[in-house]
Structures are given as C-alpha cells and as structure tokens.
GROMACS .gro file of C-alpha atoms in nm:
model
  374
    1MET     CA    1  28.876   1.905   0.413
    2LYS     CA    2  29.021   1.978   0.754
    3ALA     CA    3  29.393   2.046   0.669
    4SER     CA    4  29.646   1.781   0.685
    5GLN     CA    5  29.823   1.696   1.047
    6GLU     CA    6  30.152   1.809   0.811
    7THR     CA    7  30.024   2.189   0.822
    8ALA     CA    8  29.806   2.167   1.113
    9ALA     CA    9  30.019   2.382   1.324
   10PHE     CA   10  30.053   2.652   1.094
   11ARG     CA   11  29.984   2.988   1.152
   12THR     CA   12  29.892   3.334   0.882
   13VAL     CA   13  29.989   3.699   0.988
   14THR     CA   14  29.763   3.892   0.751
   15ALA     CA   15  29.773   4.289   0.669
   16PRO     CA   16  29.587   4.470   0.971
   17HIS     CA   17  29.287   4.702   0.940
   18VAL     CA   18  29.518   5.069   1.079
   19ASN     CA   19  29.330   5.334   0.955
   20ALA     CA   20  28.934   5.337   0.866
   21ASN     CA   21  28.979   5.477   0.543
   22ASP     CA   22  29.287   5.235   0.435
   23VAL     CA   23  29.160   4.910   0.290
   24GLU     CA   24  29.500   4.815   0.109
   25LEU     CA   25  29.823   4.811   0.287
   26LEU     CA   26  30.177   4.830   0.076
   27VAL     CA   27  30.452   4.557   0.173
   28VAL     CA   28  30.714   4.771   0.174
   29GLU     CA   29  31.029   4.485   0.266
   30TRP     CA   30  31.050   4.186   0.460
   31LEU     CA   31  31.295   4.205   0.736
   32VAL     CA   32  31.315   3.826   0.747
   33LYS     CA   33  31.454   3.553   0.514
   34PRO     CA   34  31.226   3.266   0.392
   35TRP     CA   35  31.229   2.968   0.689
   36GLN     CA   36  31.417   3.193   0.908
   37ARG     CA   37  31.302   3.121   1.293
   38VAL     CA   38  31.140   3.375   1.443
   39HIS     CA   39  30.919   3.426   1.776
   40ARG     CA   40  30.632   3.615   1.909
   41GLY     CA   41  30.682   3.984   1.873
   42THR     CA   42  30.970   3.936   1.603
   43PRO     CA   43  30.951   4.252   1.327
   44LEU     CA   44  30.870   4.054   0.988
   45CYS     CA   45  30.778   4.314   0.729
   46ALA     CA   46  30.754   4.703   0.642
   47VAL     CA   47  30.417   4.809   0.521
   48GLU     CA   48  30.298   5.187   0.401
   49THR     CA   49  29.943   5.291   0.468
   50THR     CA   50  29.821   5.601   0.309
   51LYS     CA   51  30.003   5.765   0.659
   52ALA     CA   52  30.280   5.619   0.786
   53VAL     CA   53  30.479   5.371   0.715
   54LEU     CA   54  30.467   5.077   1.041
   55THR     CA   55  30.612   4.727   1.129
   56VAL     CA   56  30.420   4.436   1.140
   57GLU     CA   57  30.519   4.175   1.371
   58SER     CA   58  30.503   3.828   1.400
   59THR     CA   59  30.181   3.645   1.649
   60CYS     CA   60  30.390   3.340   1.735
   61SER     CA   61  30.678   3.125   1.756
   62GLY     CA   62  30.788   2.934   1.447
   63PHE     CA   63  30.949   2.945   1.102
   64VAL     CA   64  30.800   3.199   0.867
   65HIS     CA   65  30.749   3.194   0.501
   66PRO     CA   66  30.624   3.519   0.348
   67ILE     CA   67  30.388   3.507   0.065
   68ALA     CA   68  30.316   3.923  -0.034
   69ALA     CA   69  30.622   4.035  -0.253
   70GLU     CA   70  30.830   4.352  -0.195
   71ARG     CA   71  30.661   4.693  -0.355
   72LYS     CA   72  30.303   4.444  -0.404
   73THR     CA   73  29.954   4.576  -0.246
   74VAL     CA   74  29.760   4.363  -0.027
   75ARG     CA   75  29.399   4.430   0.124
   76VAL     CA   76  29.333   4.412   0.474
   77GLY     CA   77  29.310   4.084   0.601
   78GLU     CA   78  29.504   3.873   0.287
   79PRO     CA   79  29.774   3.695   0.415
   80LEU     CA   80  30.150   3.858   0.436
   81ALA     CA   81  30.324   3.481   0.582
   82HIS     CA   82  30.282   3.144   0.707
   83ILE     CA   83  30.451   3.074   1.003
   84PHE     CA   84  30.525   2.672   1.060
   85PRO     CA   85  30.646   2.433   1.316
   86THR     CA   86  30.926   2.358   1.129
   87ASP     CA   87  31.186   2.464   0.848
   88ASP     CA   88  31.060   2.178   0.586
   89PRO     CA   89  30.945   2.355   0.253
   90LYS     CA   90  30.728   2.036   0.205
   91GLN     CA   91  30.482   2.194   0.488
   92LEU     CA   92  30.438   2.540   0.201
   93ALA     CA   93  30.330   2.205  -0.063
   94ALA     CA   94  30.161   2.023   0.174
   95LEU     CA   95  29.974   2.328   0.224
   96SER     CA   96  29.893   2.401  -0.103
   97ARG     CA   97  29.717   2.010  -0.205
   98ASP     CA   98  29.536   2.032   0.169
   99SER     CA   99  29.364   2.365   0.058
  100GLY     CA  100  29.179   2.304  -0.231
  101GLY     CA  101  28.914   2.575  -0.192
  102THR     CA  102  28.794   2.446   0.151
  103GLU     CA  103  28.758   2.732   0.436
  104ALA     CA  104  28.972   2.734   0.687
  105SER     CA  105  28.916   3.017   0.931
  106THR     CA  106  28.843   3.161   1.222
  107VAL     CA  107  28.562   3.422   1.257
  108SER     CA  108  28.526   3.589   1.610
  109LYS     CA  109  28.117   3.677   1.754
  110LYS     CA  110  28.152   4.030   1.651
  111ALA     CA  111  28.272   4.002   1.281
  112ARG     CA  112  28.041   3.674   1.248
  113GLU     CA  113  27.767   3.916   1.380
  114LEU     CA  114  27.896   4.170   1.087
  115MET     CA  115  27.918   3.919   0.800
  116GLU     CA  116  27.540   3.778   0.892
  117LYS     CA  117  27.437   4.138   0.835
  118PHE     CA  118  27.640   4.232   0.549
  119GLY     CA  119  27.586   3.887   0.349
  120LEU     CA  120  27.913   3.835   0.346
  121LYS     CA  121  28.019   3.459   0.423
  122PRO     CA  122  28.408   3.300   0.476
  123SER     CA  123  28.448   3.239   0.126
  124ASP     CA  124  28.457   3.598   0.063
  125PHE     CA  125  28.798   3.656   0.238
  126PRO     CA  126  29.126   3.485   0.175
  127PRO     CA  127  29.185   3.137   0.356
  128PHE     CA  128  29.370   3.054   0.677
  129THR     CA  129  29.316   3.396   0.727
  130ALA     CA  130  29.198   3.483   1.148
  131ILE     CA  131  28.857   3.718   1.018
  132SER     CA  132  28.788   3.963   1.341
  133SER     CA  133  28.574   4.222   1.327
  134ALA     CA  134  28.825   4.501   1.194
  135ILE     CA  135  28.923   4.280   0.846
  136VAL     CA  136  28.554   4.251   0.766
  137ILE     CA  137  28.495   4.670   0.842
  138ALA     CA  138  28.771   4.674   0.609
  139LYS     CA  139  28.624   4.479   0.379
  140ILE     CA  140  28.279   4.602   0.379
  141ARG     CA  141  28.472   4.897   0.289
  142GLU     CA  142  28.616   4.785  -0.011
  143LEU     CA  143  28.332   4.661  -0.138
  144GLN     CA  144  28.062   5.002  -0.093
  145ARG     CA  145  28.393   5.149  -0.316
  146ASP     CA  146  28.416   4.915  -0.540
  147ALA     CA  147  28.028   4.951  -0.563
  148ALA     CA  148  28.025   5.293  -0.556
  149PRO     CA  149  27.880   5.496  -0.904
  150SER     CA  150  28.050   5.702  -1.121
  151ALA     CA  151  28.040   6.092  -0.953
  152ARG     CA  152  27.736   6.232  -1.121
  153THR     CA  153  27.551   6.543  -0.996
  154ALA     CA  154  27.223   6.513  -0.852
  155PRO     CA  155  26.924   6.677  -0.926
  156GLY     CA  156  26.895   7.014  -0.869
  157ALA     CA  157  27.199   7.026  -0.649
  158ILE     CA  158  27.392   7.258  -0.858
  159GLU     CA  159  27.028   7.534  -0.874
  160ARG     CA  160  27.093   7.529  -0.441
  161VAL     CA  161  27.408   7.640  -0.455
  162THR     CA  162  27.416   8.023  -0.389
  163LEU     CA  163  27.701   8.233  -0.538
  164THR     CA  164  27.830   8.522  -0.336
  165PRO     CA  165  28.151   8.729  -0.371
  166SER     CA  166  28.280   8.555  -0.103
  167SER     CA  167  28.218   8.210  -0.238
  168VAL     CA  168  28.437   7.909  -0.233
  169LEU     CA  169  28.451   7.609  -0.391
  170VAL     CA  170  28.628   7.277  -0.222
  171TRP     CA  171  28.704   7.016  -0.454
  172GLY     CA  172  28.892   6.701  -0.326
  173GLU     CA  173  28.950   6.413  -0.125
  174PRO     CA  174  28.691   6.469   0.171
  175ASN     CA  175  28.911   6.436   0.499
  176SER     CA  176  29.128   6.725   0.383
  177ALA     CA  177  28.808   6.871   0.232
  178LEU     CA  178  28.647   6.889   0.618
  179LEU     CA  179  28.986   7.062   0.720
  180ALA     CA  180  28.936   7.332   0.442
  181ILE     CA  181  28.616   7.403   0.523
  182ASP     CA  182  28.679   7.438   0.875
  183ALA     CA  183  28.943   7.640   0.796
  184PHE     CA  184  28.724   7.867   0.560
  185GLU     CA  185  28.443   7.878   0.828
  186SER     CA  186  28.699   7.979   1.110
  187ALA     CA  187  28.791   8.298   0.913
  188GLY     CA  188  28.517   8.451   0.751
  189GLU     CA  189  28.619   8.584   0.498
  190LEU     CA  190  28.540   8.285   0.257
  191SER     CA  191  28.210   8.096   0.247
  192PRO     CA  192  28.225   7.733   0.105
  193ALA     CA  193  27.892   7.712  -0.136
  194ALA     CA  194  27.999   7.346  -0.307
  195PHE     CA  195  28.194   6.981  -0.233
  196MET     CA  196  28.294   6.854  -0.558
  197ASP     CA  197  28.442   6.543  -0.538
  198ASP     CA  198  28.612   6.311  -0.838
  199ALA     CA  199  28.393   5.967  -0.626
  200ALA     CA  200  28.168   6.229  -0.469
  201GLY     CA  201  27.777   6.033  -0.469
  202GLN     CA  202  27.452   6.265  -0.425
  203GLY     CA  203  27.360   6.428  -0.215
  204ASP     CA  204  27.493   6.663   0.062
  205TRP     CA  205  27.813   6.657   0.261
  206CYS     CA  206  27.882   6.875   0.585
  207GLY     CA  207  27.548   7.079   0.440
  208LEU     CA  208  27.754   7.138   0.148
  209PRO     CA  209  27.559   7.032  -0.205
  210THR     CA  210  27.806   6.760  -0.400
  211LEU     CA  211  27.849   6.815  -0.704
  212ALA     CA  212  28.047   6.663  -1.005
  213PRO     CA  213  28.373   6.816  -1.153
  214ASP     CA  214  28.169   6.860  -1.496
  215THR     CA  215  27.960   7.094  -1.352
  216LEU     CA  216  28.244   7.328  -1.310
  217ALA     CA  217  28.240   7.532  -1.574
  218SER     CA  218  27.886   7.601  -1.489
  219LEU     CA  219  27.970   7.705  -1.172
  220ALA     CA  220  28.147   7.927  -1.306
  221GLU     CA  221  27.944   8.127  -1.525
  222ARG     CA  222  27.733   8.189  -1.225
  223GLY     CA  223  28.003   8.346  -1.061
  224LEU     CA  224  28.220   8.029  -0.921
  225ARG     CA  225  28.576   8.239  -0.906
  226ARG     CA  226  28.738   8.068  -0.646
  227ALA     CA  227  28.853   7.759  -0.523
  228PHE     CA  228  29.045   7.520  -0.308
  229LEU     CA  229  29.201   7.237  -0.411
  230CYS     CA  230  29.269   6.885  -0.205
  231GLY     CA  231  29.335   6.597  -0.465
  232ARG     CA  232  29.340   6.221  -0.370
  233ASP     CA  233  29.710   6.260  -0.477
  234ALA     CA  234  29.934   6.554  -0.648
  235GLU     CA  235  29.817   6.387  -0.978
  236ALA     CA  236  29.399   6.460  -0.928
  237THR     CA  237  29.462   6.808  -0.789
  238LEU     CA  238  29.711   6.899  -1.114
  239ALA     CA  239  29.414   6.763  -1.293
  240ALA     CA  240  29.167   6.972  -1.124
  241ALA     CA  241  29.410   7.271  -1.139
  242LYS     CA  242  29.477   7.265  -1.483
  243ALA     CA  243  29.044   7.269  -1.497
  244CYS     CA  244  29.006   7.557  -1.310
  245LYS     CA  245  29.274   7.730  -1.481
  246ASP     CA  246  29.053   7.677  -1.752
  247ALA     CA  247  28.700   7.762  -1.581
  248SER     CA  248  28.883   8.093  -1.532
  249VAL     CA  249  28.871   7.999  -1.159
  250GLU     CA  250  29.114   8.125  -0.890
  251ILE     CA  251  29.293   7.841  -0.660
  252VAL     CA  252  29.294   8.011  -0.316
  253SER     CA  253  29.485   7.877   0.042
  254ALA     CA  254  29.276   7.789   0.377
  255ILE     CA  255  29.464   7.886   0.671
  256HIS     CA  256  29.275   7.823   1.030
  257LYS     CA  257  29.202   8.149   1.224
  258THR     CA  258  29.415   8.022   1.564
  259ALA     CA  259  29.721   7.919   1.284
  260ALA     CA  260  30.011   8.199   1.345
  261VAL     CA  261  30.174   8.245   0.983
  262SER     CA  262  30.380   8.522   0.998
  263ARG     CA  263  30.379   8.823   0.800
  264ARG     CA  264  30.707   8.717   0.665
  265ALA     CA  265  30.602   8.400   0.558
  266LYS     CA  266  30.547   8.343   0.185
  267LEU     CA  267  30.273   8.145   0.128
  268GLY     CA  268  30.212   7.967  -0.299
  269VAL     CA  269  29.817   7.880  -0.393
  270GLY     CA  270  29.636   7.603  -0.246
  271VAL     CA  271  29.792   7.578   0.115
  272LEU     CA  272  29.627   7.387   0.428
  273VAL     CA  273  29.749   7.573   0.742
  274GLY     CA  274  29.517   7.354   1.017
  275ALA     CA  275  29.427   7.530   1.377
  276MET     CA  276  29.664   7.631   1.607
  277ALA     CA  277  30.025   7.588   1.360
  278ALA     CA  278  30.278   7.857   1.349
  279VAL     CA  279  30.478   7.943   1.034
  280GLY     CA  280  30.743   8.144   1.174
  281PRO     CA  281  30.913   8.427   0.961
  282GLU     CA  282  31.092   8.367   0.570
  283VAL     CA  283  30.901   8.034   0.556
  284GLN     CA  284  30.810   7.937   0.242
  285LEU     CA  285  30.535   7.689   0.223
  286ASP     CA  286  30.520   7.542  -0.150
  287ASP     CA  287  30.164   7.547  -0.349
  288TYR     CA  288  29.936   7.238  -0.229
  289SER     CA  289  30.136   7.160   0.066
  290ARG     CA  290  30.038   7.090   0.385
  291VAL     CA  291  30.091   7.251   0.801
  292LEU     CA  292  29.832   7.013   0.978
  293CYS     CA  293  29.672   7.128   1.367
  294GLY     CA  294  29.959   7.235   1.619
  295ALA     CA  295  30.244   7.164   1.365
  296THR     CA  296  30.517   7.425   1.350
  297VAL     CA  297  30.749   7.507   1.119
  298ALA     CA  298  31.051   7.765   1.223
  299HIS     CA  299  31.215   7.998   1.041
  300HIS     CA  300  31.348   7.992   0.722
  301THR     CA  301  31.260   7.653   0.635
  302ARG     CA  302  31.081   7.577   0.302
  303ILE     CA  303  30.799   7.303   0.243
  304GLY     CA  304  30.772   7.125  -0.102
  305ARG     CA  305  30.522   7.108  -0.374
  306PHE     CA  306  30.248   6.863  -0.214
  307ALA     CA  307  30.470   6.798   0.104
  308SER     CA  308  30.258   6.736   0.442
  309VAL     CA  309  30.353   6.819   0.811
  310CYS     CA  310  30.085   6.599   1.004
  311ASP     CA  311  29.988   6.699   1.316
  312GLY     CA  312  30.221   6.824   1.631
  313ALA     CA  313  30.524   6.768   1.370
  314HIS     CA  314  30.768   7.010   1.489
  315LEU     CA  315  31.049   7.149   1.227
  316GLY     CA  316  31.343   7.337   1.333
  317GLY     CA  317  31.470   7.629   1.145
  318ASN     CA  318  31.654   7.656   0.817
  319VAL     CA  319  31.465   7.304   0.693
  320GLU     CA  320  31.398   7.206   0.360
  321VAL     CA  321  31.146   6.971   0.335
  322GLY     CA  322  31.130   6.790  -0.048
  323GLU     CA  323  30.783   6.782  -0.302
  324ARG     CA  324  30.536   6.485  -0.240
  325ALA     CA  325  30.744   6.450   0.140
  326PHE     CA  326  30.568   6.304   0.417
  327LEU     CA  327  30.552   6.432   0.800
  328GLY     CA  328  30.383   6.172   1.023
  329ILE     CA  329  30.204   6.298   1.321
  330GLY     CA  330  30.454   6.457   1.640
  331VAL     CA  331  30.761   6.425   1.358
  332VAL     CA  332  31.043   6.637   1.498
  333VAL     CA  333  31.244   6.743   1.315
  334ASN     CA  334  31.644   6.906   1.404
  335LYS     CA  335  31.703   7.245   1.249
  336ARG     CA  336  31.917   7.293   0.922
  337VAL     CA  337  31.780   6.918   0.823
  338ARG     CA  338  31.709   6.836   0.449
  339LEU     CA  339  31.445   6.552   0.401
  340GLY     CA  340  31.430   6.462  -0.022
  341ALA     CA  341  31.148   6.446  -0.257
  342GLY     CA  342  30.895   6.170  -0.200
  343CYS     CA  343  31.044   6.051   0.145
  344THR     CA  344  30.852   5.958   0.449
  345VAL     CA  345  30.914   6.008   0.858
  346VAL     CA  346  30.660   5.739   1.027
  347SER     CA  347  30.465   5.903   1.300
  348GLY     CA  348  30.657   5.978   1.598
  349ALA     CA  349  30.990   5.964   1.480
  350THR     CA  350  31.330   6.245   1.542
  351VAL     CA  351  31.517   6.340   1.246
  352VAL     CA  352  31.863   6.494   1.306
  353ASP     CA  353  32.066   6.400   1.006
  354HIS     CA  354  32.007   6.472   0.634
  355VAL     CA  355  31.717   6.223   0.449
  356GLY     CA  356  31.776   6.141   0.104
  357ALA     CA  357  31.492   6.078  -0.179
  358ASP     CA  358  31.244   5.830  -0.113
  359MET     CA  359  31.365   5.718   0.172
  360VAL     CA  360  31.185   5.632   0.500
  361VAL     CA  361  31.221   5.676   0.859
  362ARG     CA  362  31.147   5.497   1.091
  363LEU     CA  363  31.076   5.545   1.500
  364ASN     CA  364  31.380   5.417   1.553
  365GLY     CA  365  31.588   5.622   1.342
  366THR     CA  366  31.669   5.406   1.121
  367ALA     CA  367  31.631   5.551   0.726
  368ALA     CA  368  31.552   5.252   0.396
  369ARG     CA  369  31.533   5.331   0.073
  370ARG     CA  370  31.178   5.277  -0.037
  371PRO     CA  371  31.150   4.978  -0.262
  372GLY     CA  372  31.128   5.062  -0.651
  373HIS     CA  373  31.332   5.405  -0.628
  374CYS     CA  374  31.712   5.420  -0.690
   0.00000   0.00000   0.00000
C-alpha cells in the first residue's frame, strides 16, 4: 500500500547514532513547537547520550510535528518528528490511517547488505524511517545486548586467575576498565589479574579471565586483596563497593604513569586519572571521580564523587564540580566557577559562570535545566 497523496511529501527525522555503544538517547527538550515552520538546519530538539547533549536539526523545510516526548528515551533510528509540507493537522491523521503496518522505509545499499547478513527486515525498524548503515549497526548492537546471557563464569576461568601480592581485580564497564588496566600496566605497581562485570559474557577480555560477580568471595579466599571499580553507573559501583567491603577487598585508584599528580593533591578511593592528565596542588578528587587523558585540573579545585572530567578538558583554579557532574571532551571551565551536582557540560563548551544542579550547558554557552528536575 502506498501512502496517500496527502502525506506523500512528509519527511521523518530519526534519532541519530552518535556513539558506538549508545543504542538509546534521551530527548531532553524540544526547541520548536508543534506545526512550527522550520527550514533545513533548524534546531529541533536536544538529545542526550552517555557522553554529551547535542542538537538534532531539521533535514528539510516544512512544518514540524514532534513525536517523541520530552524526558523519554528513544532507540536509534526511531522517529523523533515528522515534517509536513503544510501546517494542516489532518495530514497526521491521514498518516495514521495509511501506515496500517506497511513498510514505508528507504534502505541504503550498505544498510541492506548488513540487514541481509544479520537476518533483519525493514519491518524490524520503525515505519517511515530512512534506514542507514548506522541505524542498522545500532539495531544489531541492541539485539546483541538484549540477547546477552546473564553473567556467568566459564568453567576453569577462576582457576586461571593467578594471584600475587600485587594483583588487582578490575570490575566494571569495559571502556573505563580498559583505561584502568592501561593505567595499572603503565605504573607497574599493581597487576590486573581478572576482569569482572555484571553483564560479562564468557571468555577472556583484554587477555584477562572474565568472571561473574558471584566469584568475588572465592577470589578473596584465594588471596585477592584489591579491586578497582568502574561500574556502569554510580549505583552499580556502590553495590560493587559493598560486596568488596563484605569480602575484605580494598578499593584502589588507577593513576597512569604519565599523569602529573601533585603530592599536595588529595585523592579519594576508586579515582581514575588517565594518561598525560595533570592534577594540581590542593586539588581534591572525591571517591570514584575521573580525570581522563590530557585533562588538567588546576590548584584548589574539587571534583565531586562520580564526576567525570573527560579527555582534554581544562579546569581553572578554585573550581568546584558537584557529584555526578559530566564535563565533556575539550570543555574549558574558568577559575572560581561552581558546577552543580548532576550537571552536564557538552563537549567543547566554555563555562565562565556558575552552573546550577542538573543543568545542561551547550556549545553556545547557554544553560537549561534538565527536564524532570526542579
């Protein structure tokens, strides 16, 4: 069945595939109103990934009708909005009648090849979607994630763990775990002995045996005394911290050999400082905070618990960063600025004034409160 003449000219704006590991995005806020006139390149909405907040722009001119609600999560490739040739709401009703479960998607050549390889059909994607290879890859990642078995340890894996007085268990999300392993290997004081993750599959990872969390007590009985924690979120990390405490396993930090950390800096537990990062005197890095590759934190600055200062960010002196704040790649923060708990500063943005809790600072320097927080 073909779409009716009333709806033939509409276009659909879909959720983009931004980061390799992100198959979902949060719709932070709409920047346009229903049936507002837009042009190609008009900012439509702000969406949030695990790394940043970015703006989705219109792909054509017309009248926009948002589909995805604010504060709701959408999968990559799902429709965010339709853009119609006129501002007549009847087009939307006609669209609902004519879709009727039919496929009205266009598929790129590369996307079709991937779909054939992995047994996907156009009906596996939202209707009226232009299916690109990026959208297919995101769908494949989503299916692989959903099909992943519950964490369990392969037979014989725990027996292959060699424990010495310098052994450390790395427990958490794989990307952060890789940075921690790199830091330990560069410093040479502690030796990664195994990798543990709540969602881990079987087999080795980065040359380390992969273990499920229920093996922690057994490792402790065999002599494990240290662990580095980098859970997928703060709650997962705290749960792992409790398990370590119960097993009398100490939580340690991971500091890359090439990082310059002042002797006058104060570090909490579970801190990660990446390669070539610089941490100045009288800096306080609270528990489970992260200062990643090439980032600089000047004197008398405090980074709150679970806060992240991403690669290449630069913080002036006397800055305060609240708990769970996220400072993206290349962010610059002026001296004596306070960043509230839970705020996000988009990659590349410059901050020259105080930012409240749960605010989002965009590239143009504007800040807006994250939906759902008052």
